[in-house]
Short mmCIF file of C-alpha atoms and ligand atoms in Angstrom, two decimals:
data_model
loop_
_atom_site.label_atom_id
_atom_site.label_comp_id
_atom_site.label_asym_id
_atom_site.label_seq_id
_atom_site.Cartn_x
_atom_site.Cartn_y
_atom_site.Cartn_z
CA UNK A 1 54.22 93.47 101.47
CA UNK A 2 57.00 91.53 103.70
CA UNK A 3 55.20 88.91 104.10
CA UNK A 4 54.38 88.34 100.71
CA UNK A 5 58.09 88.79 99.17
CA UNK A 6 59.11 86.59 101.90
CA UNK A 7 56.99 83.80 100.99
CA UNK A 8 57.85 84.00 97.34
CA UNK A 9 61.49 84.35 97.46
CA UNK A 10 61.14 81.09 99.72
CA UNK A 11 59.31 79.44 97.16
CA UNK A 12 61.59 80.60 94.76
CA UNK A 13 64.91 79.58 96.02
CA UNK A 14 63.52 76.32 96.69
CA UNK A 15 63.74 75.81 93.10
CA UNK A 16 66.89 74.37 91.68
CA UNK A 17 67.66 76.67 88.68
CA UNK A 18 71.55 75.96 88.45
CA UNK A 19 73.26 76.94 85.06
CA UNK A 20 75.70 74.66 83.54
CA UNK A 21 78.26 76.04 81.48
CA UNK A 22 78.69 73.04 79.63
CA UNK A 23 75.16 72.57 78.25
CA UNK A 24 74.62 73.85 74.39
CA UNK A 25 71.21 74.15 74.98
CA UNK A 26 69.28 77.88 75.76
CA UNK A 27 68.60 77.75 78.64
CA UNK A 28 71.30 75.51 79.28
CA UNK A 29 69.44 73.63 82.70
CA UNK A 30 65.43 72.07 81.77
CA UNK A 31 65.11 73.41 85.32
CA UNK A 32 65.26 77.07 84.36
CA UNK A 33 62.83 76.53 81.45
CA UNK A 34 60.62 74.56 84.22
CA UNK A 35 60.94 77.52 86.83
CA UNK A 36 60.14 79.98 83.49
CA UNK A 37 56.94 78.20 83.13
CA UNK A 38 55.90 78.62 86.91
CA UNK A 39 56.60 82.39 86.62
CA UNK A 40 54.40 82.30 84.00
CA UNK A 41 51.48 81.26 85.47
CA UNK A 42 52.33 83.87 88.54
CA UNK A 43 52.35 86.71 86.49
CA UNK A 44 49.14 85.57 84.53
CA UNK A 45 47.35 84.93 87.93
CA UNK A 46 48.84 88.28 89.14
CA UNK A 47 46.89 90.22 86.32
CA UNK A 48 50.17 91.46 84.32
CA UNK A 49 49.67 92.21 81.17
CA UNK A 50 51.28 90.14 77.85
CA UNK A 51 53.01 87.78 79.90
CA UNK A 52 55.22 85.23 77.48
CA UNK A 53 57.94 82.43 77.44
CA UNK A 54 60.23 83.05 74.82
CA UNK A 55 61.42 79.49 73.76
CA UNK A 56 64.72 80.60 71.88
CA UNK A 57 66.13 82.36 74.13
CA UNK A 58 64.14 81.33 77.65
CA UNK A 59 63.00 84.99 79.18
CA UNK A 60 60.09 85.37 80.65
CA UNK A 61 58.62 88.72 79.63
CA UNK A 62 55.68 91.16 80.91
CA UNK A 63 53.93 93.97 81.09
CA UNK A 64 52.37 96.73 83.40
CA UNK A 65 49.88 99.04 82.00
CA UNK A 66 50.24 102.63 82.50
CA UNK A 67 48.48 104.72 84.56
CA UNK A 68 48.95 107.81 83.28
CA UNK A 69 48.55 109.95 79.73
CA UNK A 70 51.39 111.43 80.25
CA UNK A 71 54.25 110.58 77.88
CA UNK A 72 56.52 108.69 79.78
CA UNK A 73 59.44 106.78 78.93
CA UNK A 74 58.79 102.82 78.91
CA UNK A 75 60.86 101.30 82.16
CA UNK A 76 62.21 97.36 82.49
CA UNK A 77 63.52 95.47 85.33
CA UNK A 78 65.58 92.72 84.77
CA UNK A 79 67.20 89.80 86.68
CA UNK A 80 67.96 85.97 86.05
CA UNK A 81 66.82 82.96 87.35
CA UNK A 82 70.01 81.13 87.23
CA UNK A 83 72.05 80.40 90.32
CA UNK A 84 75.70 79.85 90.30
CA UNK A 85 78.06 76.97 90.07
CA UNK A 86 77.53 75.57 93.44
CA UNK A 87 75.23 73.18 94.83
CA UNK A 88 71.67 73.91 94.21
CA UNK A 89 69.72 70.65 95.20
CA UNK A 90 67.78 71.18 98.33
CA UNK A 91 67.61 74.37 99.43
CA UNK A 92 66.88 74.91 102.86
CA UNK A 93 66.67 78.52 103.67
CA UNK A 94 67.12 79.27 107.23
CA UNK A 95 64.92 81.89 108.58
CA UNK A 96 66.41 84.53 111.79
CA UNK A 97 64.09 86.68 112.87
CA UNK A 98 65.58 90.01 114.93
CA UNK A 99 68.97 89.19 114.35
CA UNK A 100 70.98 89.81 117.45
CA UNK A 101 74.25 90.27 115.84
CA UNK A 102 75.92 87.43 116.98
CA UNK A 103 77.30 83.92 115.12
CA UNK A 104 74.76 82.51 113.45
CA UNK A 105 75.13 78.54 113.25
CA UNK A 106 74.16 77.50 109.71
CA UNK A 107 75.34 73.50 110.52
CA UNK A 108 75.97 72.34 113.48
CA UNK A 109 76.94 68.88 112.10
CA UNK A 110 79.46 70.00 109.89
CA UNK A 111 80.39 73.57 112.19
CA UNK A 112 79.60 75.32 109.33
CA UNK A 113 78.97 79.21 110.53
CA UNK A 114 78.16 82.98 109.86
CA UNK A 115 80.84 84.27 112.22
CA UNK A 116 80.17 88.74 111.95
CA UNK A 117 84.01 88.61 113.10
CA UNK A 118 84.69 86.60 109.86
CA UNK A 119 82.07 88.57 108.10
CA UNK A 120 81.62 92.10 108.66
CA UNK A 121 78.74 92.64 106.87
CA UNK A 122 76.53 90.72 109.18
CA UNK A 123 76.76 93.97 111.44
CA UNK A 124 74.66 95.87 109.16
CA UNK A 125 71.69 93.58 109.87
CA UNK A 126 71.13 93.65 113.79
CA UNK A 127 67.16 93.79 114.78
CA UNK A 128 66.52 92.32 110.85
CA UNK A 129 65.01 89.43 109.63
CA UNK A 130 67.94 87.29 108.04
CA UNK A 131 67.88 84.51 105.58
CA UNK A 132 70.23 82.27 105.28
CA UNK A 133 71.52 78.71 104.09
CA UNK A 134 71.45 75.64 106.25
CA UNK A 135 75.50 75.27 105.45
CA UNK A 136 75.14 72.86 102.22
CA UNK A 137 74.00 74.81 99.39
CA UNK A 138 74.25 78.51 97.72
CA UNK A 139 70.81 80.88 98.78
CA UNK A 140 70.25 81.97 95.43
CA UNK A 141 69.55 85.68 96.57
CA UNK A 142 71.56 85.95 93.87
CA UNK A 143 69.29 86.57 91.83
CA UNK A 144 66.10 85.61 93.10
CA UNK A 145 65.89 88.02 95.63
CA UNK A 146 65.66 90.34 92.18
CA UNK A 147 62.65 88.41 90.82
CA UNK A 148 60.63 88.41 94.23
CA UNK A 149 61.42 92.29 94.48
CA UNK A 150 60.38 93.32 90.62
CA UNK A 151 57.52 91.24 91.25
CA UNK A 152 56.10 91.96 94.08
CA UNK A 153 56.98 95.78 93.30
CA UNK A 154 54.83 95.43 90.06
CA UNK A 155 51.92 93.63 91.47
CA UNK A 156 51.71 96.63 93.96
CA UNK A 157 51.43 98.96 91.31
CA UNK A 158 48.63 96.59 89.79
CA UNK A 159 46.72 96.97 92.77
CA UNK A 160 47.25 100.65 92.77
CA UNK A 161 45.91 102.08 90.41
CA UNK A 162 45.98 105.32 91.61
CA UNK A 163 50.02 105.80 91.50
CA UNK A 164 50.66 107.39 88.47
CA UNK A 165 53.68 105.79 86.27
CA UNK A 166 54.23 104.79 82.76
CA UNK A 167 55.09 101.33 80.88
CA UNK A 168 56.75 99.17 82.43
CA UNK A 169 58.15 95.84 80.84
CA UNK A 170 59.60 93.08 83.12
CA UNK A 171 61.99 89.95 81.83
CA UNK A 172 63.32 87.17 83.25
CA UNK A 173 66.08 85.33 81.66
CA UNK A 174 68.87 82.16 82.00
CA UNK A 175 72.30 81.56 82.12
CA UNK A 176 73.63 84.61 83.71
CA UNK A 177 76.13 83.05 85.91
CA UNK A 178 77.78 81.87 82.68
CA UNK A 179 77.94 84.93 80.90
CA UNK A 180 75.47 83.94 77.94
CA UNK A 181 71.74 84.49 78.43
CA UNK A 182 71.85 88.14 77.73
CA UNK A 183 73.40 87.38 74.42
CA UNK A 184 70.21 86.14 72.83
CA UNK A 185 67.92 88.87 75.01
CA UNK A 186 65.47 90.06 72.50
CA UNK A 187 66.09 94.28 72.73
CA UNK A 188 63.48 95.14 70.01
CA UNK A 189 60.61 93.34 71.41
CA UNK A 190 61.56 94.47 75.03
CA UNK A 191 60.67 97.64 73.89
CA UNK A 192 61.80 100.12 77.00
CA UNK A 193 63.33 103.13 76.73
CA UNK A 194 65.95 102.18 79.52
CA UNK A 195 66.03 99.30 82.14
CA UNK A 196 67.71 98.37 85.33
CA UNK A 197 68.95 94.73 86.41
CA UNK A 198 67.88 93.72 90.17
CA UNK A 199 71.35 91.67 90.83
CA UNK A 200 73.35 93.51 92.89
CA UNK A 201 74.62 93.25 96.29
CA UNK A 202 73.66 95.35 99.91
CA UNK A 203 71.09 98.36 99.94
CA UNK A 204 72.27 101.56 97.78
CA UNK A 205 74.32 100.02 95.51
CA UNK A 206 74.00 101.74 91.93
CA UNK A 207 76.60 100.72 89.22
CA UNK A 208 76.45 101.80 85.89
CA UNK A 209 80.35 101.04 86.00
CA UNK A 210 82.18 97.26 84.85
CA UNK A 211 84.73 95.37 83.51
CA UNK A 212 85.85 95.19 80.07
CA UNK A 213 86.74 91.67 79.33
CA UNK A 214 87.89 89.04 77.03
CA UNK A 215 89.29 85.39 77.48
CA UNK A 216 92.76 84.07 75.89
CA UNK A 217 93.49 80.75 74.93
CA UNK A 218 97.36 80.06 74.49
CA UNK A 219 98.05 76.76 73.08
CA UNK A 220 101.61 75.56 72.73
CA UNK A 221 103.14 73.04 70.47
CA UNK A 222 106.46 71.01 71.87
CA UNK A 223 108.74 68.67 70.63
CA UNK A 224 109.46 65.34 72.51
CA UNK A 225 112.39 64.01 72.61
CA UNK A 226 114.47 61.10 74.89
CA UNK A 227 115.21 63.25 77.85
CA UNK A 228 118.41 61.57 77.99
CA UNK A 229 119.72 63.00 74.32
CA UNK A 230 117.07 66.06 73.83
CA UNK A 231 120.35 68.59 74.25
CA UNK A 232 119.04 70.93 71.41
CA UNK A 233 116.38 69.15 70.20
CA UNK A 234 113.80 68.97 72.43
CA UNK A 235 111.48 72.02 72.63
CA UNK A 236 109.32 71.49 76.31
CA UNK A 237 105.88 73.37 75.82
CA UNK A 238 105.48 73.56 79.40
CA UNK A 239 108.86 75.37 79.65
CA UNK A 240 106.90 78.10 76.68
CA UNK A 241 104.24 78.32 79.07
CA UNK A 242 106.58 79.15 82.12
CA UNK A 243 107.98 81.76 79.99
CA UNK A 244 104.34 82.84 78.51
CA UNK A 245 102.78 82.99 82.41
CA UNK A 246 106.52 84.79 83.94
CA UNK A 247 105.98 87.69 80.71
CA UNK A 248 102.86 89.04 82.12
CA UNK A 249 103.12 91.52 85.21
CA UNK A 250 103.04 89.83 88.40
CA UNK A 251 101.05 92.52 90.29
CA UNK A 252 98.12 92.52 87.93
CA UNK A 253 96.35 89.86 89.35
CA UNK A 254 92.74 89.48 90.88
CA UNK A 255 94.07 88.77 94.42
CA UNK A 256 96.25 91.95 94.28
CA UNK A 257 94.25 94.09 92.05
CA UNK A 258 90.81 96.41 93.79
CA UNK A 259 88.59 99.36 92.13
CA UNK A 260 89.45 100.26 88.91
CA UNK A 261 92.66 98.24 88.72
CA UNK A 262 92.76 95.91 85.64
CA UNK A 263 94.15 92.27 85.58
CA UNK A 264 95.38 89.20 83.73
CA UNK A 265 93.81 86.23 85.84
CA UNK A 266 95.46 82.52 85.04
CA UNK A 267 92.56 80.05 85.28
CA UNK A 268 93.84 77.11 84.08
CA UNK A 269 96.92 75.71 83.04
CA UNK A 270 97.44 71.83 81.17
CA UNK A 271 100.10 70.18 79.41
CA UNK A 272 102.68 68.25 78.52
CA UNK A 273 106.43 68.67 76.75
CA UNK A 274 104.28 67.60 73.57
CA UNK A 275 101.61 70.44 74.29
CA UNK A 276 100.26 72.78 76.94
CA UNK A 277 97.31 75.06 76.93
CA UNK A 278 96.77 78.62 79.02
CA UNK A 279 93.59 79.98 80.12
CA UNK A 280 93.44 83.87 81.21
CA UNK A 281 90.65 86.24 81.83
CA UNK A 282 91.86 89.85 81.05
CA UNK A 283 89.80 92.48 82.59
CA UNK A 284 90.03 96.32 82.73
CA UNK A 285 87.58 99.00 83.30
CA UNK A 286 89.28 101.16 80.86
CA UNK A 287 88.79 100.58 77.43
CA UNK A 288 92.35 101.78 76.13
CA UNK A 289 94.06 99.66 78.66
CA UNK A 290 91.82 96.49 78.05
CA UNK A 291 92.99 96.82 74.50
CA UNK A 292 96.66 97.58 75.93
CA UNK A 293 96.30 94.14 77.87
CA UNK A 294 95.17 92.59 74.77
CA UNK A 295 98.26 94.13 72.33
CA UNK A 296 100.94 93.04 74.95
CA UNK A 297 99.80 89.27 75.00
CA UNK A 298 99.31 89.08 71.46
CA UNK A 299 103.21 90.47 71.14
CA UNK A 300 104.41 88.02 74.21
CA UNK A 301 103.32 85.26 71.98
CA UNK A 302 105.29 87.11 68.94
CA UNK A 303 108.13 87.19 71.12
CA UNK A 304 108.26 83.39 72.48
CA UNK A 305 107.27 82.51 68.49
CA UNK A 306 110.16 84.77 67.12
CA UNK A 307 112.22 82.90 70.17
CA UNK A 308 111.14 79.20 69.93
CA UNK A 309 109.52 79.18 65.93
CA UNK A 310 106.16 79.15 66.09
CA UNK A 311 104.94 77.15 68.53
CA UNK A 312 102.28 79.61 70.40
CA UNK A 313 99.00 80.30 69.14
CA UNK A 314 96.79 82.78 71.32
CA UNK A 315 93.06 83.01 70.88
CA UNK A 316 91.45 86.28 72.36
CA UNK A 317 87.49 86.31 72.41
CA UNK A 318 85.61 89.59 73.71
CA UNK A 319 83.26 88.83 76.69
CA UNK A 320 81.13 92.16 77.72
CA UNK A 321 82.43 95.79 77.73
CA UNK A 322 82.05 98.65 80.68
CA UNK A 323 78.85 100.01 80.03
CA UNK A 324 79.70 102.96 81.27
CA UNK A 325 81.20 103.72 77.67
CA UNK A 326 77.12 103.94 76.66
CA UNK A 327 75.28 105.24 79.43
CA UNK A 328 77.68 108.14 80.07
CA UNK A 329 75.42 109.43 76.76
CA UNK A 330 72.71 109.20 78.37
CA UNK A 331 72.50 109.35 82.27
CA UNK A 332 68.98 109.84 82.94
CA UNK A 333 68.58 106.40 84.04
CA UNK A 334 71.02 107.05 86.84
CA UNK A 335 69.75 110.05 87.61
CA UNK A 336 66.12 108.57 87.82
CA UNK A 337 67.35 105.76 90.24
CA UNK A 338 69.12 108.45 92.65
CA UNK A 339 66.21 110.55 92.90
CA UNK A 340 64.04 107.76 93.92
CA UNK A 341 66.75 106.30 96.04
CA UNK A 342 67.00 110.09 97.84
CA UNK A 343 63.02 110.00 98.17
CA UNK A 344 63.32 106.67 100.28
CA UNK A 345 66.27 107.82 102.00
CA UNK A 346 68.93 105.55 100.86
CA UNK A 347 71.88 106.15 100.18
CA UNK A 348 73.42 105.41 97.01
CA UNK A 349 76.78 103.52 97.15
CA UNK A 350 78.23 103.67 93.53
CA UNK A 351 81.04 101.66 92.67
CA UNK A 352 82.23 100.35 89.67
CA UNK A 353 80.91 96.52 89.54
CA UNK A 354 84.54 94.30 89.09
CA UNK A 355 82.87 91.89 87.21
CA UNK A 356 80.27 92.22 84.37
CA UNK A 357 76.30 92.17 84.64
CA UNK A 358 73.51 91.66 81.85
CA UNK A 359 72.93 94.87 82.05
CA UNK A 360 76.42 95.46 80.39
CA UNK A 361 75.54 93.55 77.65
CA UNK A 362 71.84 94.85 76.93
CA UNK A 363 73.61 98.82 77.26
CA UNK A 364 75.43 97.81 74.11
CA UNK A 365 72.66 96.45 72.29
CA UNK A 366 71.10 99.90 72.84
CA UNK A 367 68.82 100.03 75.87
CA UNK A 368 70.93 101.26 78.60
CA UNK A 369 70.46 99.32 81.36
CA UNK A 370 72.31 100.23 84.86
CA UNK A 371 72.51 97.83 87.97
CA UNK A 372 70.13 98.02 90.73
CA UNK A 373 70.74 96.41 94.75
CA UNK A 374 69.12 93.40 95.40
CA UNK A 375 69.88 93.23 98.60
CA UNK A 376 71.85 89.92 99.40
CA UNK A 377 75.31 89.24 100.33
CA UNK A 378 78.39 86.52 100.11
CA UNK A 379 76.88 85.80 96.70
CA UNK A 380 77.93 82.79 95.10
CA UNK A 381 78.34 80.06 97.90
CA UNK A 382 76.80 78.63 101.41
CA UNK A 383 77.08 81.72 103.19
CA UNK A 384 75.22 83.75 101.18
CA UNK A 385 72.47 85.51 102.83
CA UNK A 386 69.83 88.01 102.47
CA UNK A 387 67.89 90.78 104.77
CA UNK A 388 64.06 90.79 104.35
CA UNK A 389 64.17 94.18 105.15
CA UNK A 390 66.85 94.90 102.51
CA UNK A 391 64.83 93.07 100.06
CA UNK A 392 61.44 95.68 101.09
CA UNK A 393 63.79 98.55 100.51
CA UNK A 394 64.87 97.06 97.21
CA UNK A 395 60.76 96.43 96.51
CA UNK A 396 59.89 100.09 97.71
CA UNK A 397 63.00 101.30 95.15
CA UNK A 398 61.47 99.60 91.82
CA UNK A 399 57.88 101.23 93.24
CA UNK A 400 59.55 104.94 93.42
CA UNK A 401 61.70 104.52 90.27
CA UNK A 402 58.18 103.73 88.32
CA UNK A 403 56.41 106.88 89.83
CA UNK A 404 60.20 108.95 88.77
CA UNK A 405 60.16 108.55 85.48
CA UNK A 406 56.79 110.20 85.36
CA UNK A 407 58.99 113.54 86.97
CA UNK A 408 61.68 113.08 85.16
CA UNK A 409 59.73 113.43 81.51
ZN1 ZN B 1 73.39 87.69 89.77
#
């Protein structure tokens, strides 16, 4: 079985899937929609069952038959084939066998390194097999490592017949990294009774906990005058925006925020006296106090407007909510993925996710839809990296979960 996720996560990653936020198109990259169409002809040659592209909103979708009579609820497993907004082109994945737990040199050109001093988490790994970037690009563990693991998991049970488990749907889908291909996921036609996303980080992790988030546009309209006779005429939009930016609470900010402490994030800032435009994220894990955050910038703008005549305009636009707000109705999904997780021995580390996942999304278009480990680490850059032995245990997890729902009926 190592063997064979190792070979197709390399062939995977190989693949440059990168999402671009400012495409229109679903998916927005032709290279996801050209990976899609590979995946396709794997599952087909892999004997799964009503294996489809969907064109309008790019997920790849399949099934595994059951092997039992039993009335079972229907299971999915989820994860995208997008990679984030770093560079994707050439992927060179570095392979360590029996890591010895010191500095790994990803680039010895550029001195690019895995220093466990720099990164902790490297410790965890000693005596595994460790893959890893050659310094220039992202991995794309993130989230490949979830489509090698949900497949190779589900051929197993094809060649199995003998281990007893219900329906089980599989998807694939685009543009996760930007927040939007779960927006067009097609629920009804899914069909499961619950699902799980592969996308998450080290070995245990379980979150069924996120974000509740929404952006907020500020735009600002000014008055220019001669500097040199503006006294009480002109009106400086960048001076609003100082005002707009100094209003908000200086501790709740990413970089001094951690667990379930909520934030207002500044992400871009542009202008002029004439105008000047604020980006935010606002995130919160509560939903009273994301709608709190929400209230106090809409009466901040008030303020400036009752202050300066209005001149602010704010925009706020929902994102994803916590999905914990939907599953807490129904936990068995949890409660299926610890019980397997006990029978293999791990241990489950469950945090609440800062940051959103599908999954979030899907839970609130009814199929409830927790997040599963997938194994990597340092997500999102060139020193992400992945354990083949983490990605087994991941495998072995979406094998037990199958055979758990049978129990759990
Ligand atoms: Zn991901």
């Amino acid at each position: 079985m190592k063997q064979e996720l190792l070979n197709r996560f390399l062939s995977y990653v190989k693949e440059d899937t990168r999402s671009d936020e400012s495409s229109h198109s679903i998916p927005s990259t032709p290279s996801q929609v050209e990976f899609a169409k590979k995946l396709v002809g794997e599952l087909q040659n892999l004997h799964f069952s009503d294996v489809s592209y969907n064109a309008d909103n790019g997920f790849v979708t399949a099934t595994v038959l059951p092997t039992t009579k039993k009335k079972v609820p229907t299971i999915g497993f989820i994860s995208h084939m997008d990679t984030a907004d770093f560079e994707s082109r050439n992927i060179k994945p570095q392979i360590h066998k029996n890591y010895d737990g010191k500095t790994i040199i990803l680039n010895e050109e550029d001195n690019i390194v895995l220093d466990p001093s720099e990164f902790v988490n490297l410790s965890n790994y000693v005596g595994d097999t460790l893959i890893t970037t050659d310094g220039k690009t992202l991995l794309g563990a993130d989230d490949k490592a979830g489509i090698a693991e949900i497949i190779t998991a589900m051929s197993y049970l094809i060649d199995h017949p003998e281990i007893e488990h219900g329906l089980i749907r599989i998807a694939f889908g685009p543009d996760e990294e930007i927040g939007r291909g779960a927006d067009h996921f097609d629920v009804e036609s899914f069909a499961s009774d619950y699902a799980y996303t592969v996308d998450g980080g080290p070995v245990g992790e379980l979150q069924y906990e996120c974000f509740n988030a929404c952006s907020a546009v500020i735009k600002i309209k000014g008055k220019n005058v001669h500097p040199g006779t503006a006294k009480g005429k002109m009106v400086n939009a960048l001076e609003i925006a100082r005002q707009f930016q100094n209003a908000l609470p200086s501790l709740d900010v990413p970089e001094k925020t951690s667990d379930r402490e909520g934030f207002y994030h500044l992400v871009s800032v542009e202008g002029t006296v004439e105008e000047a435009k604020l980006v935010y994220i606002v995130r919160d894990h509560s939903a009273s106090l994301f709608e709190y955050r929400k209230d106090y910038l809409i009466k901040v703008a008030e303020d400036l407007n009752s202050v300066f005549g209005d001149r602010v305009t704010l925009e706020l636009a929902d994102q994803y909510y916590n999905m914990i707000d939907k599953i807490k109705e129904d936990m068995l999904p949890v409660e299926i993925a610890r019980k397997a997780m006990e029978k293999l021995s791990i241990e489950p580390i469950i945090e609440p996710i800062r940051g959103g996942t599908d999954g979030s999304k899907i839970s609130f278009m009814g199929l409830l839809t927790p997040n599963l480990f997938a194994g990597g680490e340092n997500f999102h850059g060139r020193y992400e990296f992945v354990s083949l032995e983490a990605m087994e245990k991941a495998t072995k997890l979406l094998i037990q979960i199958a055979q758990e729902a049978v129990v759990s009926d």
